[in-house]
Amino acid sequence: MRPVIGLALGGGGARGYAHIGVIRTLLAHHVPIDVVAGTSMGAIIGGAYACGLDLHKIEKILKNLDINKLLGIPETTLQGIESLVGKTASEYLFKRADWRVHEPPSLKQLYEFLRLFTGERTFEELAVPLSVVACDIDTGEEVVLRSGKLYRAIAASMAFPGVHPPVPVGGRFLVDGGLVNKIPVDAAVAMGAEIVIAVDVGAPLNPHVMTSLDVLIQSNAITSQELVRLKLELMCQRLGEKLIVIRPRVDRIRIFQLRQLDLPIQEGEQATVEKLGLIREVIAKYSAPPEPALEKQPAA
């Protein structure tokens, strides 16, 4: 009898396309995936897999869409900041920040995009148990979603602050789960995972900070990186060698480069291949031998 195996898929924008390569490689080498937890892009790819969708079809759909344009996501950080400044000025001058009362058209567009992968499925209908991580914008609390409409939960998990408005779910307003739990190993454990394969699609810090904008971006990256390090350290203390971290080499990819699929997928495949031996070794070590069959007693 083998242990329950969980997959924790981290957030990272376009770098998260590496999750497609990771899952595809695990399945090709017959590594079972019993439960999935995802944040942001990890929630999108993990949710599509949990729905039973073919990963090659997901890749084709993504390649045929201009996702940046479709979702109003800027292609560079500078464009994102310019857009945020414009939105803030408009809201301040014209008092149009009414997302607490009415769902903005941008959210409805996001829902339609996510329905391409999830339809109207609920968590309860999924082939593989799934947890989706988001953050309550009013309290800063981590919110783990495991019920209701899947597309709405994923929208909440990927609602990038300043780009998308918060998503109303259960009376709370939720945004990008990466703010509080970028690689949700603990969410996978809470679903019963005994071995967790965690996928870290973060990038190293920029060693060439020059402008004030660079300093602002780097400051946020430092906070995020430190939070990831602490959470992984805590889970490593709990799981030991039963926590296996895969780190695809995606540092060349910027988070908003959503039309760039081939490179992160390839890196996800390569990084997983490099860990296959360790994964098999850990699964074998913690698998109980089958119980011997009971001999039939002769009839009296």
PDB file of C-alpha atoms in Angstrom:
ATOM      1  CA  MET A   1       0.000   0.000   0.000  1.00  0.00           C
ATOM      2  CA  ARG A   2       1.525   3.299  -1.072  1.00  0.00           C
ATOM      3  CA  PRO A   3       1.226   6.708   0.646  1.00  0.00           C
ATOM      4  CA  VAL A   4      -1.110   9.466  -0.539  1.00  0.00           C
ATOM      5  CA  ILE A   5       0.752  11.739  -2.954  1.00  0.00           C
ATOM      6  CA  GLY A   6      -0.045  15.434  -3.190  1.00  0.00           C
ATOM      7  CA  LEU A   7       1.000  18.062  -5.703  1.00  0.00           C
ATOM      8  CA  ALA A   8       1.484  21.684  -4.561  1.00  0.00           C
ATOM      9  CA  LEU A   9       1.621  24.051  -7.539  1.00  0.00           C
ATOM     10  CA  GLY A  10       3.010  27.519  -6.875  1.00  0.00           C
ATOM     11  CA  GLY A  11       2.129  30.908  -8.311  1.00  0.00           C
ATOM     12  CA  GLY A  12       4.371  32.824 -10.673  1.00  0.00           C
ATOM     13  CA  GLY A  13       2.435  34.148 -13.640  1.00  0.00           C
ATOM     14  CA  ALA A  14       3.765  32.896 -16.985  1.00  0.00           C
ATOM     15  CA  ARG A  15       6.427  30.888 -15.148  1.00  0.00           C
ATOM     16  CA  GLY A  16       3.576  28.733 -13.884  1.00  0.00           C
ATOM     17  CA  TYR A  17       3.140  27.195 -17.343  1.00  0.00           C
ATOM     18  CA  ALA A  18       5.955  24.930 -16.134  1.00  0.00           C
ATOM     19  CA  HIS A  19       3.263  23.078 -14.163  1.00  0.00           C
ATOM     20  CA  ILE A  20       1.976  21.635 -17.443  1.00  0.00           C
ATOM     21  CA  GLY A  21       5.371  20.060 -18.075  1.00  0.00           C
ATOM     22  CA  VAL A  22       5.613  18.813 -14.489  1.00  0.00           C
ATOM     23  CA  ILE A  23       2.224  17.083 -14.472  1.00  0.00           C
ATOM     24  CA  ARG A  24       2.686  15.666 -17.962  1.00  0.00           C
ATOM     25  CA  THR A  25       6.047  14.142 -16.985  1.00  0.00           C
ATOM     26  CA  LEU A  26       4.780  12.684 -13.711  1.00  0.00           C
ATOM     27  CA  LEU A  27       1.876  11.014 -15.493  1.00  0.00           C
ATOM     28  CA  ALA A  28       4.082   9.743 -18.329  1.00  0.00           C
ATOM     29  CA  HIS A  29       6.276   8.011 -15.732  1.00  0.00           C
ATOM     30  CA  HIS A  30       3.311   6.615 -13.793  1.00  0.00           C
ATOM     31  CA  VAL A  31       3.746   8.757 -10.693  1.00  0.00           C
ATOM     32  CA  PRO A  32       0.259   8.974  -9.144  1.00  0.00           C
ATOM     33  CA  ILE A  33      -1.288  12.305  -8.129  1.00  0.00           C
ATOM     34  CA  ASP A  34      -3.962  11.846  -5.461  1.00  0.00           C
ATOM     35  CA  VAL A  35      -4.620  15.456  -4.380  1.00  0.00           C
ATOM     36  CA  VAL A  36      -3.698  18.877  -5.767  1.00  0.00           C
ATOM     37  CA  ALA A  37      -3.319  22.290  -4.133  1.00  0.00           C
ATOM     38  CA  GLY A  38      -2.687  25.380  -6.248  1.00  0.00           C
ATOM     39  CA  THR A  39      -2.084  29.102  -6.009  1.00  0.00           C
ATOM     40  CA  SER A  40      -2.666  31.558  -8.875  1.00  0.00           C
ATOM     41  CA  MET A  41      -1.336  29.953 -12.097  1.00  0.00           C
ATOM     42  CA  GLY A  42      -0.924  26.770 -10.078  1.00  0.00           C
ATOM     43  CA  ALA A  43      -4.662  26.910  -9.382  1.00  0.00           C
ATOM     44  CA  ILE A  44      -5.452  27.289 -13.097  1.00  0.00           C
ATOM     45  CA  ILE A  45      -3.292  24.370 -14.255  1.00  0.00           C
ATOM     46  CA  GLY A  46      -4.118  22.251 -11.205  1.00  0.00           C
ATOM     47  CA  GLY A  47      -7.825  22.958 -11.635  1.00  0.00           C
ATOM     48  CA  ALA A  48      -7.759  22.000 -15.312  1.00  0.00           C
ATOM     49  CA  TYR A  49      -5.992  18.737 -14.436  1.00  0.00           C
ATOM     50  CA  ALA A  50      -8.436  18.011 -11.612  1.00  0.00           C
ATOM     51  CA  CYS A  51     -11.260  18.452 -14.142  1.00  0.00           C
ATOM     52  CA  GLY A  52      -9.760  15.631 -16.183  1.00  0.00           C
ATOM     53  CA  LEU A  53      -8.712  17.795 -19.134  1.00  0.00           C
ATOM     54  CA  ASP A  54      -5.974  16.662 -21.491  1.00  0.00           C
ATOM     55  CA  LEU A  55      -2.880  18.793 -20.867  1.00  0.00           C
ATOM     56  CA  HIS A  56      -1.945  18.879 -24.556  1.00  0.00           C
ATOM     57  CA  LYS A  57      -5.355  20.401 -25.318  1.00  0.00           C
ATOM     58  CA  ILE A  58      -4.858  22.982 -22.568  1.00  0.00           C
ATOM     59  CA  GLU A  59      -1.538  23.947 -24.136  1.00  0.00           C
ATOM     60  CA  LYS A  60      -3.151  24.341 -27.585  1.00  0.00           C
ATOM     61  CA  ILE A  61      -5.946  26.521 -26.179  1.00  0.00           C
ATOM     62  CA  LEU A  62      -3.467  28.779 -24.396  1.00  0.00           C
ATOM     63  CA  LYS A  63      -1.272  29.107 -27.486  1.00  0.00           C
ATOM     64  CA  ASN A  64      -4.230  30.171 -29.631  1.00  0.00           C
ATOM     65  CA  LEU A  65      -5.250  32.986 -27.278  1.00  0.00           C
ATOM     66  CA  ASP A  66      -3.733  36.400 -26.648  1.00  0.00           C
ATOM     67  CA  ILE A  67      -4.223  36.066 -22.915  1.00  0.00           C
ATOM     68  CA  ASN A  68      -2.662  39.430 -22.060  1.00  0.00           C
ATOM     69  CA  LYS A  69      -5.168  41.196 -24.298  1.00  0.00           C
ATOM     70  CA  LEU A  70      -8.069  38.947 -23.369  1.00  0.00           C
ATOM     71  CA  LEU A  71      -7.666  39.533 -19.624  1.00  0.00           C
ATOM     72  CA  GLY A  72      -6.329  43.078 -19.738  1.00  0.00           C
ATOM     73  CA  ILE A  73      -3.008  41.967 -18.232  1.00  0.00           C
ATOM     74  CA  PRO A  74      -0.021  44.188 -19.112  1.00  0.00           C
ATOM     75  CA  GLU A  75       2.952  42.530 -20.778  1.00  0.00           C
ATOM     76  CA  THR A  76       5.543  44.334 -18.649  1.00  0.00           C
ATOM     77  CA  THR A  77       5.729  45.484 -15.036  1.00  0.00           C
ATOM     78  CA  LEU A  78       6.073  49.093 -16.193  1.00  0.00           C
ATOM     79  CA  GLN A  79       2.847  48.857 -18.202  1.00  0.00           C
ATOM     80  CA  GLY A  80       1.195  47.356 -15.134  1.00  0.00           C
ATOM     81  CA  ILE A  81       2.220  50.250 -12.928  1.00  0.00           C
ATOM     82  CA  GLU A  82       1.124  52.784 -15.551  1.00  0.00           C
ATOM     83  CA  SER A  83      -2.252  51.054 -15.776  1.00  0.00           C
ATOM     84  CA  LEU A  84      -2.594  50.984 -11.978  1.00  0.00           C
ATOM     85  CA  VAL A  85      -1.808  54.705 -11.726  1.00  0.00           C
ATOM     86  CA  GLY A  86      -4.446  55.443 -14.375  1.00  0.00           C
ATOM     87  CA  LYS A  87      -7.070  53.326 -12.621  1.00  0.00           C
ATOM     88  CA  THR A  88      -6.320  54.918  -9.260  1.00  0.00           C
ATOM     89  CA  ALA A  89      -6.629  58.429 -10.681  1.00  0.00           C
ATOM     90  CA  SER A  90      -9.928  57.555 -12.365  1.00  0.00           C
ATOM     91  CA  GLU A  91     -11.344  56.011  -9.188  1.00  0.00           C
ATOM     92  CA  TYR A  92     -10.250  58.981  -7.098  1.00  0.00           C
ATOM     93  CA  LEU A  93     -11.599  61.609  -9.501  1.00  0.00           C
ATOM     94  CA  PHE A  94     -14.796  59.907 -10.623  1.00  0.00           C
ATOM     95  CA  LYS A  95     -15.588  57.657  -7.637  1.00  0.00           C
ATOM     96  CA  ARG A  96     -15.908  54.548  -9.794  1.00  0.00           C
ATOM     97  CA  ALA A  97     -14.388  52.052  -7.371  1.00  0.00           C
ATOM     98  CA  ASP A  98     -17.629  50.136  -6.836  1.00  0.00           C
ATOM     99  CA  TRP A  99     -16.362  46.539  -6.983  1.00  0.00           C
ATOM    100  CA  ARG A 100     -17.797  45.933  -3.503  1.00  0.00           C
ATOM    101  CA  VAL A 101     -21.265  46.561  -4.918  1.00  0.00           C
ATOM    102  CA  HIS A 102     -21.141  45.384  -8.534  1.00  0.00           C
ATOM    103  CA  GLU A 103     -18.874  42.875 -10.232  1.00  0.00           C
ATOM    104  CA  PRO A 104     -16.848  44.811 -12.844  1.00  0.00           C
ATOM    105  CA  PRO A 105     -16.879  43.686 -16.502  1.00  0.00           C
ATOM    106  CA  SER A 106     -13.212  42.676 -16.182  1.00  0.00           C
ATOM    107  CA  LEU A 107     -14.189  39.992 -13.665  1.00  0.00           C
ATOM    108  CA  LYS A 108     -16.892  38.613 -15.928  1.00  0.00           C
ATOM    109  CA  GLN A 109     -14.290  38.390 -18.692  1.00  0.00           C
ATOM    110  CA  LEU A 110     -11.989  36.506 -16.333  1.00  0.00           C
ATOM    111  CA  TYR A 111     -14.801  34.091 -15.439  1.00  0.00           C
ATOM    112  CA  GLU A 112     -15.484  33.379 -19.124  1.00  0.00           C
ATOM    113  CA  PHE A 113     -11.815  32.622 -19.730  1.00  0.00           C
ATOM    114  CA  LEU A 114     -11.662  30.182 -16.800  1.00  0.00           C
ATOM    115  CA  ARG A 115     -14.843  28.443 -17.942  1.00  0.00           C
ATOM    116  CA  LEU A 116     -12.878  27.304 -21.008  1.00  0.00           C
ATOM    117  CA  PHE A 117     -11.060  24.933 -18.645  1.00  0.00           C
ATOM    118  CA  THR A 118     -13.562  24.246 -15.880  1.00  0.00           C
ATOM    119  CA  GLY A 119     -17.027  24.794 -17.352  1.00  0.00           C
ATOM    120  CA  GLU A 120     -19.570  25.021 -14.557  1.00  0.00           C
ATOM    121  CA  ARG A 121     -17.947  22.303 -12.483  1.00  0.00           C
ATOM    122  CA  THR A 122     -17.887  22.508  -8.715  1.00  0.00           C
ATOM    123  CA  PHE A 123     -15.140  21.184  -6.458  1.00  0.00           C
ATOM    124  CA  GLU A 124     -17.421  18.325  -5.487  1.00  0.00           C
ATOM    125  CA  GLU A 125     -17.519  17.099  -9.113  1.00  0.00           C
ATOM    126  CA  LEU A 126     -13.766  16.897  -9.655  1.00  0.00           C
ATOM    127  CA  ALA A 127     -11.976  13.667 -10.497  1.00  0.00           C
ATOM    128  CA  VAL A 128      -9.046  14.662  -8.231  1.00  0.00           C
ATOM    129  CA  PRO A 129      -9.509  16.520  -4.900  1.00  0.00           C
ATOM    130  CA  LEU A 130      -8.365  20.138  -5.211  1.00  0.00           C
ATOM    131  CA  SER A 131      -7.652  23.076  -2.898  1.00  0.00           C
ATOM    132  CA  VAL A 132      -7.311  26.633  -4.216  1.00  0.00           C
ATOM    133  CA  VAL A 133      -5.540  29.291  -2.160  1.00  0.00           C
ATOM    134  CA  ALA A 134      -6.585  32.974  -2.094  1.00  0.00           C
ATOM    135  CA  CYS A 135      -6.146  35.961   0.227  1.00  0.00           C
ATOM    136  CA  ASP A 136      -8.831  38.059   1.959  1.00  0.00           C
ATOM    137  CA  ILE A 137      -7.981  41.635   0.971  1.00  0.00           C
ATOM    138  CA  ASP A 138      -9.697  43.077   4.061  1.00  0.00           C
ATOM    139  CA  THR A 139      -8.058  40.901   6.714  1.00  0.00           C
ATOM    140  CA  GLY A 140      -4.941  39.527   5.014  1.00  0.00           C
ATOM    141  CA  GLU A 141      -6.036  36.009   5.941  1.00  0.00           C
ATOM    142  CA  GLU A 142      -5.261  32.984   3.821  1.00  0.00           C
ATOM    143  CA  VAL A 143      -8.457  31.436   2.455  1.00  0.00           C
ATOM    144  CA  VAL A 144      -8.390  27.837   1.197  1.00  0.00           C
ATOM    145  CA  LEU A 145     -11.317  27.131  -1.129  1.00  0.00           C
ATOM    146  CA  ARG A 146     -12.644  23.596  -1.494  1.00  0.00           C
ATOM    147  CA  SER A 147     -16.308  24.017  -2.379  1.00  0.00           C
ATOM    148  CA  GLY A 148     -18.508  25.906  -4.810  1.00  0.00           C
ATOM    149  CA  LYS A 149     -17.892  26.877  -8.440  1.00  0.00           C
ATOM    150  CA  LEU A 150     -14.355  26.138  -9.521  1.00  0.00           C
ATOM    151  CA  TYR A 151     -14.007  29.043 -11.964  1.00  0.00           C
ATOM    152  CA  ARG A 152     -14.831  31.581  -9.263  1.00  0.00           C
ATOM    153  CA  ALA A 153     -12.316  30.113  -6.803  1.00  0.00           C
ATOM    154  CA  ILE A 154      -9.546  30.116  -9.410  1.00  0.00           C
ATOM    155  CA  ALA A 155     -10.418  33.693 -10.393  1.00  0.00           C
ATOM    156  CA  ALA A 156      -9.976  34.693  -6.748  1.00  0.00           C
ATOM    157  CA  SER A 157      -6.646  32.877  -6.482  1.00  0.00           C
ATOM    158  CA  MET A 158      -5.245  34.633  -9.578  1.00  0.00           C
ATOM    159  CA  ALA A 159      -6.775  38.123  -9.099  1.00  0.00           C
ATOM    160  CA  PHE A 160      -3.541  40.087  -9.381  1.00  0.00           C
ATOM    161  CA  PRO A 161      -3.744  43.236  -7.209  1.00  0.00           C
ATOM    162  CA  GLY A 162      -3.939  46.363  -9.322  1.00  0.00           C
ATOM    163  CA  VAL A 163      -4.838  44.397 -12.450  1.00  0.00           C
ATOM    164  CA  HIS A 164      -8.009  42.592 -11.385  1.00  0.00           C
ATOM    165  CA  PRO A 165     -10.488  43.724  -8.739  1.00  0.00           C
ATOM    166  CA  PRO A 166     -11.042  41.455  -5.720  1.00  0.00           C
ATOM    167  CA  VAL A 167     -13.396  38.526  -6.331  1.00  0.00           C
ATOM    168  CA  PRO A 168     -16.424  38.156  -4.042  1.00  0.00           C
ATOM    169  CA  VAL A 169     -16.655  34.643  -2.587  1.00  0.00           C
ATOM    170  CA  GLY A 170     -18.801  33.760   0.413  1.00  0.00           C
ATOM    171  CA  GLY A 171     -19.095  37.344   1.625  1.00  0.00           C
ATOM    172  CA  ARG A 172     -15.348  37.977   1.415  1.00  0.00           C
ATOM    173  CA  PHE A 173     -13.287  39.804  -1.214  1.00  0.00           C
ATOM    174  CA  LEU A 174     -10.392  37.662  -2.364  1.00  0.00           C
ATOM    175  CA  VAL A 175      -7.198  38.300  -4.325  1.00  0.00           C
ATOM    176  CA  ASP A 176      -4.021  36.499  -5.416  1.00  0.00           C
ATOM    177  CA  GLY A 177      -3.192  33.675  -3.011  1.00  0.00           C
ATOM    178  CA  GLY A 178       0.504  34.202  -3.683  1.00  0.00           C
ATOM    179  CA  LEU A 179       0.415  37.090  -1.223  1.00  0.00           C
ATOM    180  CA  VAL A 180       0.089  34.650   1.676  1.00  0.00           C
ATOM    181  CA  ASN A 181       0.958  31.151   0.425  1.00  0.00           C
ATOM    182  CA  LYS A 182       2.799  30.925  -2.868  1.00  0.00           C
ATOM    183  CA  ILE A 183       3.474  27.171  -2.711  1.00  0.00           C
ATOM    184  CA  PRO A 184       0.579  25.570  -0.794  1.00  0.00           C
ATOM    185  CA  VAL A 185       2.250  22.478   0.626  1.00  0.00           C
ATOM    186  CA  ASP A 186       0.224  22.718   3.845  1.00  0.00           C
ATOM    187  CA  ALA A 187      -3.041  22.758   1.863  1.00  0.00           C
ATOM    188  CA  ALA A 188      -2.042  19.485   0.195  1.00  0.00           C
ATOM    189  CA  VAL A 189      -1.201  17.963   3.594  1.00  0.00           C
ATOM    190  CA  ALA A 190      -4.570  19.103   4.953  1.00  0.00           C
ATOM    191  CA  MET A 191      -6.195  17.004   2.201  1.00  0.00           C
ATOM    192  CA  GLY A 192      -4.367  13.920   3.405  1.00  0.00           C
ATOM    193  CA  ALA A 193      -1.153  14.013   1.368  1.00  0.00           C
ATOM    194  CA  GLU A 194       1.648  12.036   3.017  1.00  0.00           C
ATOM    195  CA  ILE A 195       4.231  12.795   0.336  1.00  0.00           C
ATOM    196  CA  VAL A 196       4.135  16.227  -1.329  1.00  0.00           C
ATOM    197  CA  ILE A 197       5.730  17.175  -4.632  1.00  0.00           C
ATOM    198  CA  ALA A 198       5.992  20.976  -4.517  1.00  0.00           C
ATOM    199  CA  VAL A 199       6.671  23.046  -7.633  1.00  0.00           C
ATOM    200  CA  ASP A 200       8.465  26.346  -7.058  1.00  0.00           C
ATOM    201  CA  VAL A 201       8.294  28.621 -10.113  1.00  0.00           C
ATOM    202  CA  GLY A 202       9.767  31.649  -8.391  1.00  0.00           C
ATOM    203  CA  ALA A 203      12.733  33.535  -9.797  1.00  0.00           C
ATOM    204  CA  PRO A 204      15.911  34.754  -8.096  1.00  0.00           C
ATOM    205  CA  LEU A 205      16.283  38.393  -7.100  1.00  0.00           C
ATOM    206  CA  ASN A 206      17.489  40.923  -9.659  1.00  0.00           C
ATOM    207  CA  PRO A 207      21.230  41.483  -9.033  1.00  0.00           C
ATOM    208  CA  HIS A 208      21.234  44.704 -11.097  1.00  0.00           C
ATOM    209  CA  VAL A 209      18.750  47.046  -9.412  1.00  0.00           C
ATOM    210  CA  MET A 210      19.089  50.517 -10.944  1.00  0.00           C
ATOM    211  CA  THR A 211      15.912  52.623 -10.838  1.00  0.00           C
ATOM    212  CA  SER A 212      13.397  53.512  -8.140  1.00  0.00           C
ATOM    213  CA  LEU A 213      10.928  51.215  -9.891  1.00  0.00           C
ATOM    214  CA  ASP A 214      13.480  48.384  -9.699  1.00  0.00           C
ATOM    215  CA  VAL A 215      13.825  49.018  -5.955  1.00  0.00           C
ATOM    216  CA  LEU A 216      10.037  48.850  -5.464  1.00  0.00           C
ATOM    217  CA  ILE A 217       9.750  45.594  -7.415  1.00  0.00           C
ATOM    218  CA  GLN A 218      12.774  44.093  -5.669  1.00  0.00           C
ATOM    219  CA  SER A 219      11.366  44.985  -2.228  1.00  0.00           C
ATOM    220  CA  ASN A 220       8.177  43.057  -2.965  1.00  0.00           C
ATOM    221  CA  ALA A 221      10.197  40.156  -4.348  1.00  0.00           C
ATOM    222  CA  ILE A 222      12.325  39.998  -1.188  1.00  0.00           C
ATOM    223  CA  THR A 223       9.228  39.794   1.028  1.00  0.00           C
ATOM    224  CA  SER A 224       7.695  37.104  -1.164  1.00  0.00           C
ATOM    225  CA  GLN A 225      10.894  35.070  -1.329  1.00  0.00           C
ATOM    226  CA  GLU A 226      11.372  35.168   2.432  1.00  0.00           C
ATOM    227  CA  LEU A 227       7.776  34.036   3.045  1.00  0.00           C
ATOM    228  CA  VAL A 228       8.238  31.121   0.640  1.00  0.00           C
ATOM    229  CA  ARG A 229      11.500  30.141   2.338  1.00  0.00           C
ATOM    230  CA  LEU A 230       9.970  30.172   5.821  1.00  0.00           C
ATOM    231  CA  LYS A 231       6.893  28.193   4.796  1.00  0.00           C
ATOM    232  CA  LEU A 232       8.941  25.566   2.955  1.00  0.00           C
ATOM    233  CA  GLU A 233      11.308  25.313   5.930  1.00  0.00           C
ATOM    234  CA  LEU A 234       8.393  24.691   8.309  1.00  0.00           C
ATOM    235  CA  MET A 235       6.881  22.047   6.032  1.00  0.00           C
ATOM    236  CA  CYS A 236      10.287  20.406   5.588  1.00  0.00           C
ATOM    237  CA  GLN A 237      10.579  20.112   9.373  1.00  0.00           C
ATOM    238  CA  ARG A 238       7.188  18.398   9.362  1.00  0.00           C
ATOM    239  CA  LEU A 239       7.569  16.149   6.310  1.00  0.00           C
ATOM    240  CA  GLY A 240      11.330  15.669   6.061  1.00  0.00           C
ATOM    241  CA  GLU A 241      12.293  13.773   2.907  1.00  0.00           C
ATOM    242  CA  LYS A 242       8.602  13.329   2.085  1.00  0.00           C
ATOM    243  CA  LEU A 243       8.631  16.911   0.790  1.00  0.00           C
ATOM    244  CA  ILE A 244      10.191  16.962  -2.679  1.00  0.00           C
ATOM    245  CA  VAL A 245      10.659  20.387  -4.279  1.00  0.00           C
ATOM    246  CA  ILE A 246      10.917  20.761  -8.055  1.00  0.00           C
ATOM    247  CA  ARG A 247      12.376  24.068  -9.267  1.00  0.00           C
ATOM    248  CA  PRO A 248      12.076  24.557 -13.038  1.00  0.00           C
ATOM    249  CA  ARG A 249      14.642  27.004 -14.453  1.00  0.00           C
ATOM    250  CA  VAL A 250      12.186  29.757 -15.378  1.00  0.00           C
ATOM    251  CA  ASP A 251      14.085  32.831 -14.208  1.00  0.00           C
ATOM    252  CA  ARG A 252      14.381  34.088 -17.816  1.00  0.00           C
ATOM    253  CA  ILE A 253      10.588  34.377 -18.056  1.00  0.00           C
ATOM    254  CA  ARG A 254       8.750  37.434 -16.776  1.00  0.00           C
ATOM    255  CA  ILE A 255       5.488  36.882 -14.959  1.00  0.00           C
ATOM    256  CA  PHE A 256       3.407  38.822 -17.502  1.00  0.00           C
ATOM    257  CA  GLN A 257       4.814  37.065 -20.604  1.00  0.00           C
ATOM    258  CA  LEU A 258       1.661  34.995 -20.963  1.00  0.00           C
ATOM    259  CA  ARG A 259       2.226  34.206 -24.637  1.00  0.00           C
ATOM    260  CA  GLN A 260       5.454  32.388 -23.771  1.00  0.00           C
ATOM    261  CA  LEU A 261       4.554  28.711 -23.224  1.00  0.00           C
ATOM    262  CA  ASP A 262       7.172  26.486 -24.825  1.00  0.00           C
ATOM    263  CA  LEU A 263      10.125  27.397 -22.621  1.00  0.00           C
ATOM    264  CA  PRO A 264       8.437  27.062 -19.192  1.00  0.00           C
ATOM    265  CA  ILE A 265       6.734  23.806 -20.208  1.00  0.00           C
ATOM    266  CA  GLN A 266      10.060  22.367 -21.371  1.00  0.00           C
ATOM    267  CA  GLU A 267      11.760  23.495 -18.166  1.00  0.00           C
ATOM    268  CA  GLY A 268       8.986  21.894 -16.121  1.00  0.00           C
ATOM    269  CA  GLU A 269       9.499  18.611 -17.945  1.00  0.00           C
ATOM    270  CA  GLN A 270      13.294  18.711 -17.541  1.00  0.00           C
ATOM    271  CA  ALA A 271      13.223  19.612 -13.845  1.00  0.00           C
ATOM    272  CA  THR A 272      10.760  16.780 -13.159  1.00  0.00           C
ATOM    273  CA  VAL A 273      12.839  14.220 -15.031  1.00  0.00           C
ATOM    274  CA  GLU A 274      15.787  15.174 -12.810  1.00  0.00           C
ATOM    275  CA  LYS A 275      13.722  14.418  -9.683  1.00  0.00           C
ATOM    276  CA  LEU A 276      12.064  11.180 -10.856  1.00  0.00           C
ATOM    277  CA  GLY A 277      14.627   8.924  -9.207  1.00  0.00           C
ATOM    278  CA  LEU A 278      14.179  10.659  -5.840  1.00  0.00           C
ATOM    279  CA  ILE A 279      10.384  10.632  -6.150  1.00  0.00           C
ATOM    280  CA  ARG A 280      10.292   6.898  -6.843  1.00  0.00           C
ATOM    281  CA  GLU A 281      12.749   6.219  -4.032  1.00  0.00           C
ATOM    282  CA  VAL A 282      10.670   8.124  -1.454  1.00  0.00           C
ATOM    283  CA  ILE A 283       7.399   6.519  -2.591  1.00  0.00           C
ATOM    284  CA  ALA A 284       8.960   3.062  -2.368  1.00  0.00           C
ATOM    285  CA  LYS A 285      10.462   3.763   1.062  1.00  0.00           C
ATOM    286  CA  TYR A 286       7.125   4.761   2.586  1.00  0.00           C
ATOM    287  CA  SER A 287       4.973   2.151   0.839  1.00  0.00           C
ATOM    288  CA  ALA A 288       3.887  -0.721   3.051  1.00  0.00           C
ATOM    289  CA  PRO A 289       4.433  -4.224   1.641  1.00  0.00           C
ATOM    290  CA  PRO A 290       1.219  -5.988   0.621  1.00  0.00           C
ATOM    291  CA  GLU A 291      -0.343  -8.111   3.323  1.00  0.00           C
ATOM    292  CA  PRO A 292       0.034 -11.853   2.740  1.00  0.00           C
ATOM    293  CA  ALA A 293      -3.093 -13.612   1.581  1.00  0.00           C
ATOM    294  CA  LEU A 294      -4.802 -15.635   4.301  1.00  0.00           C
ATOM    295  CA  GLU A 295      -4.678 -19.376   3.714  1.00  0.00           C
ATOM    296  CA  LYS A 296      -8.012 -21.064   3.504  1.00  0.00           C
ATOM    297  CA  GLN A 297      -8.668 -23.467   6.329  1.00  0.00           C
ATOM    298  CA  PRO A 298      -9.785 -26.961   5.261  1.00  0.00           C
ATOM    299  CA  ALA A 299     -13.404 -27.656   5.866  1.00  0.00           C
ATOM    300  CA  ALA A 300     -14.075 -29.662   9.013  1.00  0.00           C
TER     301      ALA A 300
END
